[in-house]
Amino acid sequence: MRIKSVEAWWVKIPIEASRQHLSDFGRLTSFDAAIVRIETNDGIVGWGEGKNAAGSAGTYGTLVHMLNHEVGPKLIGRDPADISAIWEMLYNGVRHEMAAISGHAMPEIARRGLSVAAISAIDIALWDVLGKSLGVPVWKLLGGRKADRLPAYASGGWESADRIGEQLLSYIAAGGFKSVKMRIGAMDRAPHVSASRVRAARKAIGRDIDLMVDAHGTYTVAEAKRFTQMVADCDLAWFEEPVIADDKPGMAEVRAAGNVPIAAGESEATRFAFRDLAVLRAADIFQPDPAFCGGITEAMRISSLASAFNLRFAPHLWAGAPCFFSGLHLCAASPASFVIEYSLGANPMIHDLVEDTVSVKDGMIEIPDKPGLGFTINQRVLEAHAQR
């Protein structure tokens, strides 16, 4: 089995006006991602996804060009089962042979951002190919699954204080969720506004539902600590990305100043960044995004780091279908996982891009049993919204 072709597209699916929302990104009018297709010489097709932007906002022309003209050609003729070797080859670049012989990384200068986003897309697709070629789901290749269903949390929550309770209650009703996450931070202009929305949310949903908050890294350290003090009686399950990912010492300071668990990592790439989070005691919950952190291969390594430091693992899955399904398989196989992010915003990249139904019942989501990642791409939707 050899890689015959690699093709990537910028897939941009419009969001209907009635389902658009405002956040610190502005108004989101489309869901965007780099989607990659890898085909082998015996006709097996794997699908991957790479991300380089916040949430569903952003442009993907550069990443798609890199996948089609720089990364893809290096893979033609290679055995797609050599997943770790391909990962290291792409990460280490021109020194990959020396790095392999020496037994340690020698990455190129551009070892983060677009480079790892491209690796992520390829890696996810290769795992999909391998599972399909062997006739087994990816979680079986990762060591097996610990359950056939896992808890999910409803992710969304942008409404004002007078409407946030209604919005979160609608999430709970939609899937029987036992936990919900809402957005705070710069979108509210001031910490006290975020705090008032959180207090309104807690009052509406009661104490039996876990409540998480996500600041998207938009607070300063001082603002994050002030916010934590203001909501000390709200029993938050976690405070996600309180400050910019580049300020890991600041994040550690926020964690040390309060009693709310800190979740972080959607903006981090590779195990090396998560090692720093762990050593600095900056986070309680690791949230790598498979489409940005380095794919399934690297996310599983990050999961092992979480387990080694007695931390927990809850990947960032506000994404398209390849990334989301990757997260299902990762959580099924990881001993450190405990909950799965399920987008309650408009997400056509999950629901429309595949022919499968992705849903939550009684707060639980099923782990796919089909070979590979377990989804079928909707070719009509892909062709309607793909551009190179």
Coordinates of C-alpha atoms in Angstrom, one line a residue:
M1 CA 0.0 0.0 0.0
R2 CA 1.4 3.3 -1.1
I3 CA 0.2 6.9 -1.1
K4 CA -1.0 7.8 -4.5
S5 CA -2.3 11.3 -4.1
V6 CA -2.8 14.1 -1.6
E7 CA -5.3 16.9 -2.2
A8 CA -6.4 19.7 0.1
W9 CA -9.2 22.4 -0.1
W10 CA -10.2 25.4 1.8
V11 CA -13.8 24.4 2.7
K12 CA -15.9 27.4 3.5
I13 CA -19.5 26.6 4.5
P14 CA -21.9 29.6 5.1
I15 CA -23.8 29.8 8.3
E16 CA -27.4 30.9 8.0
A17 CA -28.1 34.4 9.4
S18 CA -30.5 33.2 12.1
R19 CA -27.8 30.9 13.6
Q20 CA -24.9 33.3 13.5
H21 CA -23.5 34.6 16.7
L22 CA -21.2 37.4 18.0
S23 CA -18.1 36.7 20.0
D24 CA -14.6 38.2 20.4
F25 CA -14.0 37.0 16.8
G26 CA -16.8 39.3 15.6
R27 CA -19.8 37.9 13.8
L28 CA -19.2 34.4 12.4
T29 CA -20.8 34.0 8.9
S30 CA -19.1 30.8 7.8
F31 CA -17.3 27.7 9.1
D32 CA -13.9 27.3 7.5
A33 CA -11.2 24.6 7.6
A34 CA -8.5 22.9 5.5
I35 CA -9.8 19.5 4.5
V36 CA -7.3 17.0 3.0
R37 CA -7.9 13.8 1.1
I38 CA -5.2 11.1 0.9
E39 CA -5.7 8.1 -1.5
T40 CA -3.6 5.0 -1.7
N41 CA -2.8 3.0 -4.8
D42 CA -5.4 0.4 -3.8
G43 CA -8.2 3.0 -3.6
I44 CA -8.4 3.6 0.2
V45 CA -9.2 7.2 1.0
G46 CA -8.5 8.9 4.3
W47 CA -9.7 12.4 5.4
G48 CA -7.9 14.9 7.5
E49 CA -8.3 18.5 8.8
G50 CA -5.9 21.3 9.6
K51 CA -6.7 24.5 11.4
N52 CA -4.8 27.8 11.6
A53 CA -7.5 30.2 13.0
A54 CA -9.6 30.9 16.0
G55 CA -12.7 28.8 16.2
S56 CA -14.4 28.7 12.8
A57 CA -13.1 32.1 11.7
G58 CA -10.1 32.8 9.5
T59 CA -8.5 32.2 6.1
Y60 CA -7.0 29.0 4.9
G61 CA -5.4 29.7 1.5
T62 CA -1.8 29.5 2.7
L63 CA -2.3 26.3 4.7
V64 CA -4.1 24.7 1.7
H65 CA -1.3 25.8 -0.6
M66 CA 1.3 24.3 1.7
L67 CA -0.6 21.0 1.8
N68 CA -0.9 20.8 -1.9
H69 CA 2.4 22.0 -3.1
E70 CA 4.9 21.5 -0.3
V71 CA 3.8 18.8 2.1
G72 CA 1.7 16.5 -0.2
P73 CA 4.4 15.9 -2.8
K74 CA 6.8 14.6 -0.1
L75 CA 4.3 11.8 0.7
I76 CA 3.7 10.3 -2.8
G77 CA 4.9 6.7 -2.9
R78 CA 5.3 6.4 0.9
D79 CA 3.7 3.7 3.0
P80 CA 0.8 5.4 4.8
A81 CA 1.2 3.1 7.7
D82 CA 4.5 4.7 8.6
I83 CA 2.6 7.4 10.5
S84 CA 5.1 8.2 13.2
A85 CA 8.0 8.3 10.7
I86 CA 6.0 10.6 8.4
W87 CA 5.2 12.8 11.4
E88 CA 8.8 13.2 12.4
M89 CA 9.9 13.6 8.8
L90 CA 7.6 16.6 8.3
Y91 CA 8.4 18.1 11.7
N92 CA 12.2 17.8 11.4
G93 CA 12.3 18.8 7.7
V94 CA 15.7 18.7 6.0
R95 CA 17.3 17.2 9.1
H96 CA 14.8 14.4 9.5
E97 CA 17.2 11.6 8.7
M98 CA 19.8 12.9 11.2
A99 CA 17.1 13.3 13.8
A100 CA 15.9 9.7 13.3
I101 CA 19.4 8.3 13.6
S102 CA 20.2 10.5 16.7
G103 CA 17.0 9.7 18.5
H104 CA 15.9 13.3 19.2
A105 CA 14.1 16.1 17.5
M106 CA 15.9 18.6 15.3
P107 CA 13.0 20.6 13.9
E108 CA 13.1 23.4 11.4
I109 CA 12.8 27.0 12.6
A110 CA 9.2 27.2 11.5
R111 CA 8.2 24.4 13.8
R112 CA 4.8 25.7 15.0
G113 CA 1.7 27.3 13.5
L114 CA 1.1 26.5 9.9
S115 CA 3.8 23.7 9.8
V116 CA 2.1 21.7 12.6
A117 CA -1.4 22.5 11.2
A118 CA -0.3 20.9 8.0
I119 CA 1.2 17.9 9.8
S120 CA -2.1 17.6 11.8
A121 CA -4.2 17.3 8.6
I122 CA -1.9 14.7 7.1
D123 CA -1.7 12.7 10.3
I124 CA -5.5 12.5 10.8
A125 CA -5.9 11.3 7.3
L126 CA -3.2 8.7 7.7
W127 CA -4.9 7.2 10.7
D128 CA -8.2 7.1 8.8
V129 CA -6.4 5.2 6.0
L130 CA -4.8 2.8 8.4
G131 CA -8.0 2.0 10.1
K132 CA -9.8 1.4 6.8
S133 CA -7.0 -0.7 5.4
L134 CA -7.2 -3.0 8.5
G135 CA -11.0 -2.9 8.8
V136 CA -10.9 -1.5 12.3
P137 CA -11.8 1.8 14.0
V138 CA -8.9 4.1 15.0
W139 CA -9.5 3.7 18.7
K140 CA -8.6 0.0 18.4
L141 CA -5.3 1.0 16.9
L142 CA -4.7 3.4 19.8
G143 CA -5.0 0.6 22.3
G144 CA -8.8 0.0 22.6
R145 CA -11.7 2.0 24.0
K146 CA -12.7 2.3 27.6
A147 CA -16.4 2.7 26.9
D148 CA -18.7 2.6 23.9
R149 CA -20.3 5.9 25.0
L150 CA -18.7 8.9 26.8
P151 CA -20.0 12.0 28.5
A152 CA -20.3 15.2 26.3
Y153 CA -20.7 18.8 27.3
A154 CA -22.6 21.4 25.4
S155 CA -20.3 24.2 24.1
G156 CA -21.7 27.6 23.2
G157 CA -23.1 30.3 25.4
W158 CA -22.8 33.9 24.1
E159 CA -26.0 35.5 25.2
S160 CA -26.4 38.4 27.6
A161 CA -27.1 38.1 31.3
D162 CA -30.9 38.3 30.8
R163 CA -30.8 35.5 28.1
I164 CA -27.9 33.2 28.9
G165 CA -29.9 31.0 31.2
E166 CA -32.5 30.4 28.5
Q167 CA -29.8 29.6 26.0
L168 CA -28.0 27.1 28.2
L169 CA -31.2 25.4 29.3
S170 CA -32.0 24.9 25.6
Y171 CA -28.7 23.1 25.2
I172 CA -29.5 20.9 28.2
A173 CA -32.9 20.0 26.7
A174 CA -31.4 19.3 23.3
G175 CA -29.1 16.5 24.4
G176 CA -29.7 15.8 28.1
F177 CA -26.3 17.4 28.8
K178 CA -25.0 17.3 32.4
S179 CA -22.4 20.0 31.7
V180 CA -22.4 23.2 29.6
K181 CA -19.8 25.8 28.6
M182 CA -20.3 29.5 28.0
R183 CA -18.0 32.2 26.5
I184 CA -16.7 35.2 28.5
G185 CA -13.8 37.6 28.3
A186 CA -13.1 40.4 25.8
M187 CA -16.6 40.0 24.2
D188 CA -18.0 41.4 27.5
R189 CA -15.6 44.4 27.6
A190 CA -15.1 44.0 31.4
P191 CA -14.8 41.2 33.9
H192 CA -17.8 42.3 36.0
V193 CA -20.0 41.9 32.9
S194 CA -18.8 38.4 32.4
A195 CA -19.3 37.7 36.1
S196 CA -22.9 38.9 35.9
R197 CA -23.6 36.6 33.0
V198 CA -22.0 33.6 34.8
R199 CA -24.1 34.3 37.9
A200 CA -27.2 34.4 35.8
A201 CA -26.3 31.2 34.1
R202 CA -25.7 29.4 37.4
K203 CA -29.0 30.6 38.8
A204 CA -30.9 29.4 35.7
I205 CA -29.3 25.9 35.4
G206 CA -29.0 25.1 39.1
R207 CA -26.2 23.4 41.0
D208 CA -26.6 19.9 39.5
I209 CA -25.2 20.9 36.0
D210 CA -21.5 21.5 35.6
L211 CA -20.7 25.0 34.3
M212 CA -17.5 25.9 32.5
V213 CA -16.3 29.2 31.1
D214 CA -14.0 30.1 28.2
A215 CA -12.3 33.4 27.9
H216 CA -10.4 32.5 24.6
G217 CA -7.2 33.9 26.2
T218 CA -8.5 37.5 26.1
Y219 CA -8.0 38.5 29.8
T220 CA -4.9 40.0 31.3
V221 CA -3.6 38.1 34.4
A222 CA -5.1 40.8 36.6
E223 CA -8.5 40.7 34.9
A224 CA -8.6 36.9 35.1
K225 CA -7.9 36.9 38.8
R226 CA -10.6 39.6 39.4
F227 CA -13.1 37.5 37.4
T228 CA -12.3 34.4 39.4
Q229 CA -12.9 36.3 42.7
M230 CA -16.2 37.6 41.4
V231 CA -17.6 34.1 40.6
A232 CA -16.0 32.3 43.6
D233 CA -19.5 31.1 44.7
C234 CA -20.5 29.8 41.3
D235 CA -18.7 26.4 41.5
L236 CA -17.2 26.5 38.1
A237 CA -16.0 23.2 36.7
W238 CA -13.2 24.9 34.8
F239 CA -11.9 28.3 33.6
E240 CA -10.7 27.8 30.0
E241 CA -7.9 29.9 28.5
P242 CA -8.0 32.7 31.0
V243 CA -5.0 34.5 29.4
I244 CA -3.0 34.3 26.2
A245 CA -1.3 31.0 25.6
D246 CA 2.1 32.7 25.2
D247 CA 1.9 33.7 28.9
K248 CA 2.3 30.4 30.6
P249 CA 3.7 31.9 33.8
G250 CA 0.7 34.2 33.9
M251 CA -1.7 31.3 33.5
A252 CA 0.1 29.6 36.4
E253 CA -0.4 32.7 38.4
V254 CA -4.1 32.7 37.7
R255 CA -4.3 29.0 38.7
A256 CA -2.5 29.6 41.9
A257 CA -4.7 32.6 42.9
G258 CA -8.0 30.7 42.9
N259 CA -9.7 27.3 43.3
V260 CA -11.2 27.0 39.8
P261 CA -9.5 24.3 37.6
I262 CA -7.7 25.8 34.6
A263 CA -8.2 24.3 31.2
A264 CA -5.9 25.2 28.3
G265 CA -4.2 24.0 25.1
E266 CA -6.3 24.6 22.1
S267 CA -3.8 27.2 21.0
E268 CA -0.8 25.0 21.7
A269 CA 1.1 22.8 19.2
T270 CA 3.1 19.7 20.0
R271 CA 3.9 17.8 23.2
F272 CA 6.7 20.2 24.0
A273 CA 4.3 23.1 24.7
F274 CA 2.1 20.9 26.9
R275 CA 5.2 19.7 28.8
D276 CA 5.8 23.3 29.7
L277 CA 2.2 23.7 30.9
A278 CA 2.6 20.7 33.1
V279 CA 6.0 21.7 34.5
L280 CA 4.8 25.2 35.3
R281 CA 1.7 23.9 36.9
A282 CA -0.3 26.2 34.7
A283 CA -3.2 23.9 33.9
D284 CA -5.4 21.1 35.3
I285 CA -6.9 20.0 32.0
F286 CA -5.2 19.6 28.7
Q287 CA -7.2 20.7 25.6
P288 CA -5.2 20.0 22.5
D289 CA -6.9 20.4 19.1
P290 CA -6.1 17.4 16.9
A291 CA -6.3 19.6 13.8
F292 CA -3.7 22.0 15.2
C293 CA -1.6 20.3 17.9
G294 CA -0.1 17.7 15.5
G295 CA -2.9 15.3 14.7
I296 CA -3.9 12.1 16.4
T297 CA -0.3 11.0 16.9
E298 CA 0.7 14.1 18.9
A299 CA -2.6 14.4 20.7
M300 CA -2.2 10.8 22.1
R301 CA 1.3 11.7 23.3
I302 CA -0.2 14.8 25.0
S303 CA -2.8 12.6 26.6
S304 CA 0.0 10.4 28.0
L305 CA 1.7 13.6 29.4
A306 CA -1.6 14.5 31.1
S307 CA -1.8 11.1 32.6
A308 CA 1.8 11.2 33.8
F309 CA 1.3 14.5 35.6
N310 CA -2.1 13.4 37.0
L311 CA -3.9 15.9 34.9
R312 CA -7.0 15.4 32.7
F313 CA -7.6 15.4 28.9
A314 CA -10.5 17.0 27.1
P315 CA -9.5 17.9 23.5
H316 CA -10.8 21.0 21.8
L317 CA -13.3 19.8 19.3
W318 CA -14.9 23.0 17.9
A319 CA -14.0 21.8 14.5
G320 CA -15.0 20.0 11.3
A321 CA -15.8 16.3 11.1
P322 CA -12.3 14.8 10.7
C323 CA -11.0 16.7 13.8
F324 CA -14.2 16.0 15.8
F325 CA -14.2 12.2 15.0
S326 CA -10.5 12.2 15.8
G327 CA -11.4 13.5 19.3
L328 CA -13.9 10.7 19.8
H329 CA -11.3 8.1 19.1
L330 CA -8.7 9.8 21.3
C331 CA -11.0 10.1 24.2
A332 CA -12.1 6.5 23.9
A333 CA -8.5 5.4 24.1
S334 CA -7.1 7.8 26.6
P335 CA -7.0 7.0 30.3
A336 CA -7.0 10.7 31.1
S337 CA -10.1 11.7 29.1
F338 CA -13.4 12.5 30.9
V339 CA -15.6 14.6 28.7
I340 CA -16.1 15.5 25.0
E341 CA -16.8 18.9 23.6
Y342 CA -20.0 19.1 21.5
S343 CA -20.6 22.3 19.6
L344 CA -24.1 23.8 20.1
G345 CA -23.3 26.7 17.8
A346 CA -24.0 26.5 14.1
N347 CA -21.5 23.9 12.8
P348 CA -22.1 22.8 9.3
M349 CA -18.6 21.4 9.1
I350 CA -19.6 18.5 11.3
H351 CA -23.3 18.1 10.5
D352 CA -23.4 18.9 6.8
L353 CA -19.9 17.7 5.6
V354 CA -20.6 14.1 6.5
E355 CA -23.5 11.8 5.7
D356 CA -23.5 10.5 9.3
T357 CA -25.7 11.8 12.1
V358 CA -23.7 13.2 15.0
S359 CA -25.8 13.6 18.1
V360 CA -25.9 13.4 21.9
K361 CA -28.5 11.5 23.9
D362 CA -28.8 11.6 27.7
G363 CA -25.6 13.6 27.8
M364 CA -23.6 10.8 26.2
I365 CA -22.1 10.4 22.7
E366 CA -21.4 7.1 20.9
I367 CA -17.9 6.2 19.9
P368 CA -17.8 5.1 16.2
D369 CA -17.5 1.4 15.4
K370 CA -16.8 1.7 11.6
P371 CA -13.3 1.3 10.2
G372 CA -11.1 4.3 10.3
L373 CA -12.5 7.5 11.8
G374 CA -16.0 6.2 11.1
F375 CA -17.6 8.9 8.9
T376 CA -18.5 9.2 5.2
I377 CA -17.8 12.6 3.5
N378 CA -20.8 14.2 1.8
Q379 CA -19.2 14.7 -1.6
R380 CA -22.0 17.0 -2.8
V381 CA -21.4 19.4 0.2
L382 CA -17.6 19.2 -0.2
E383 CA -17.7 20.0 -3.9
A384 CA -20.2 22.9 -3.3
H385 CA -18.0 24.6 -0.8
A386 CA -14.3 23.6 -1.6
Q387 CA -11.8 25.9 -3.1
R388 CA -8.0 25.4 -3.7

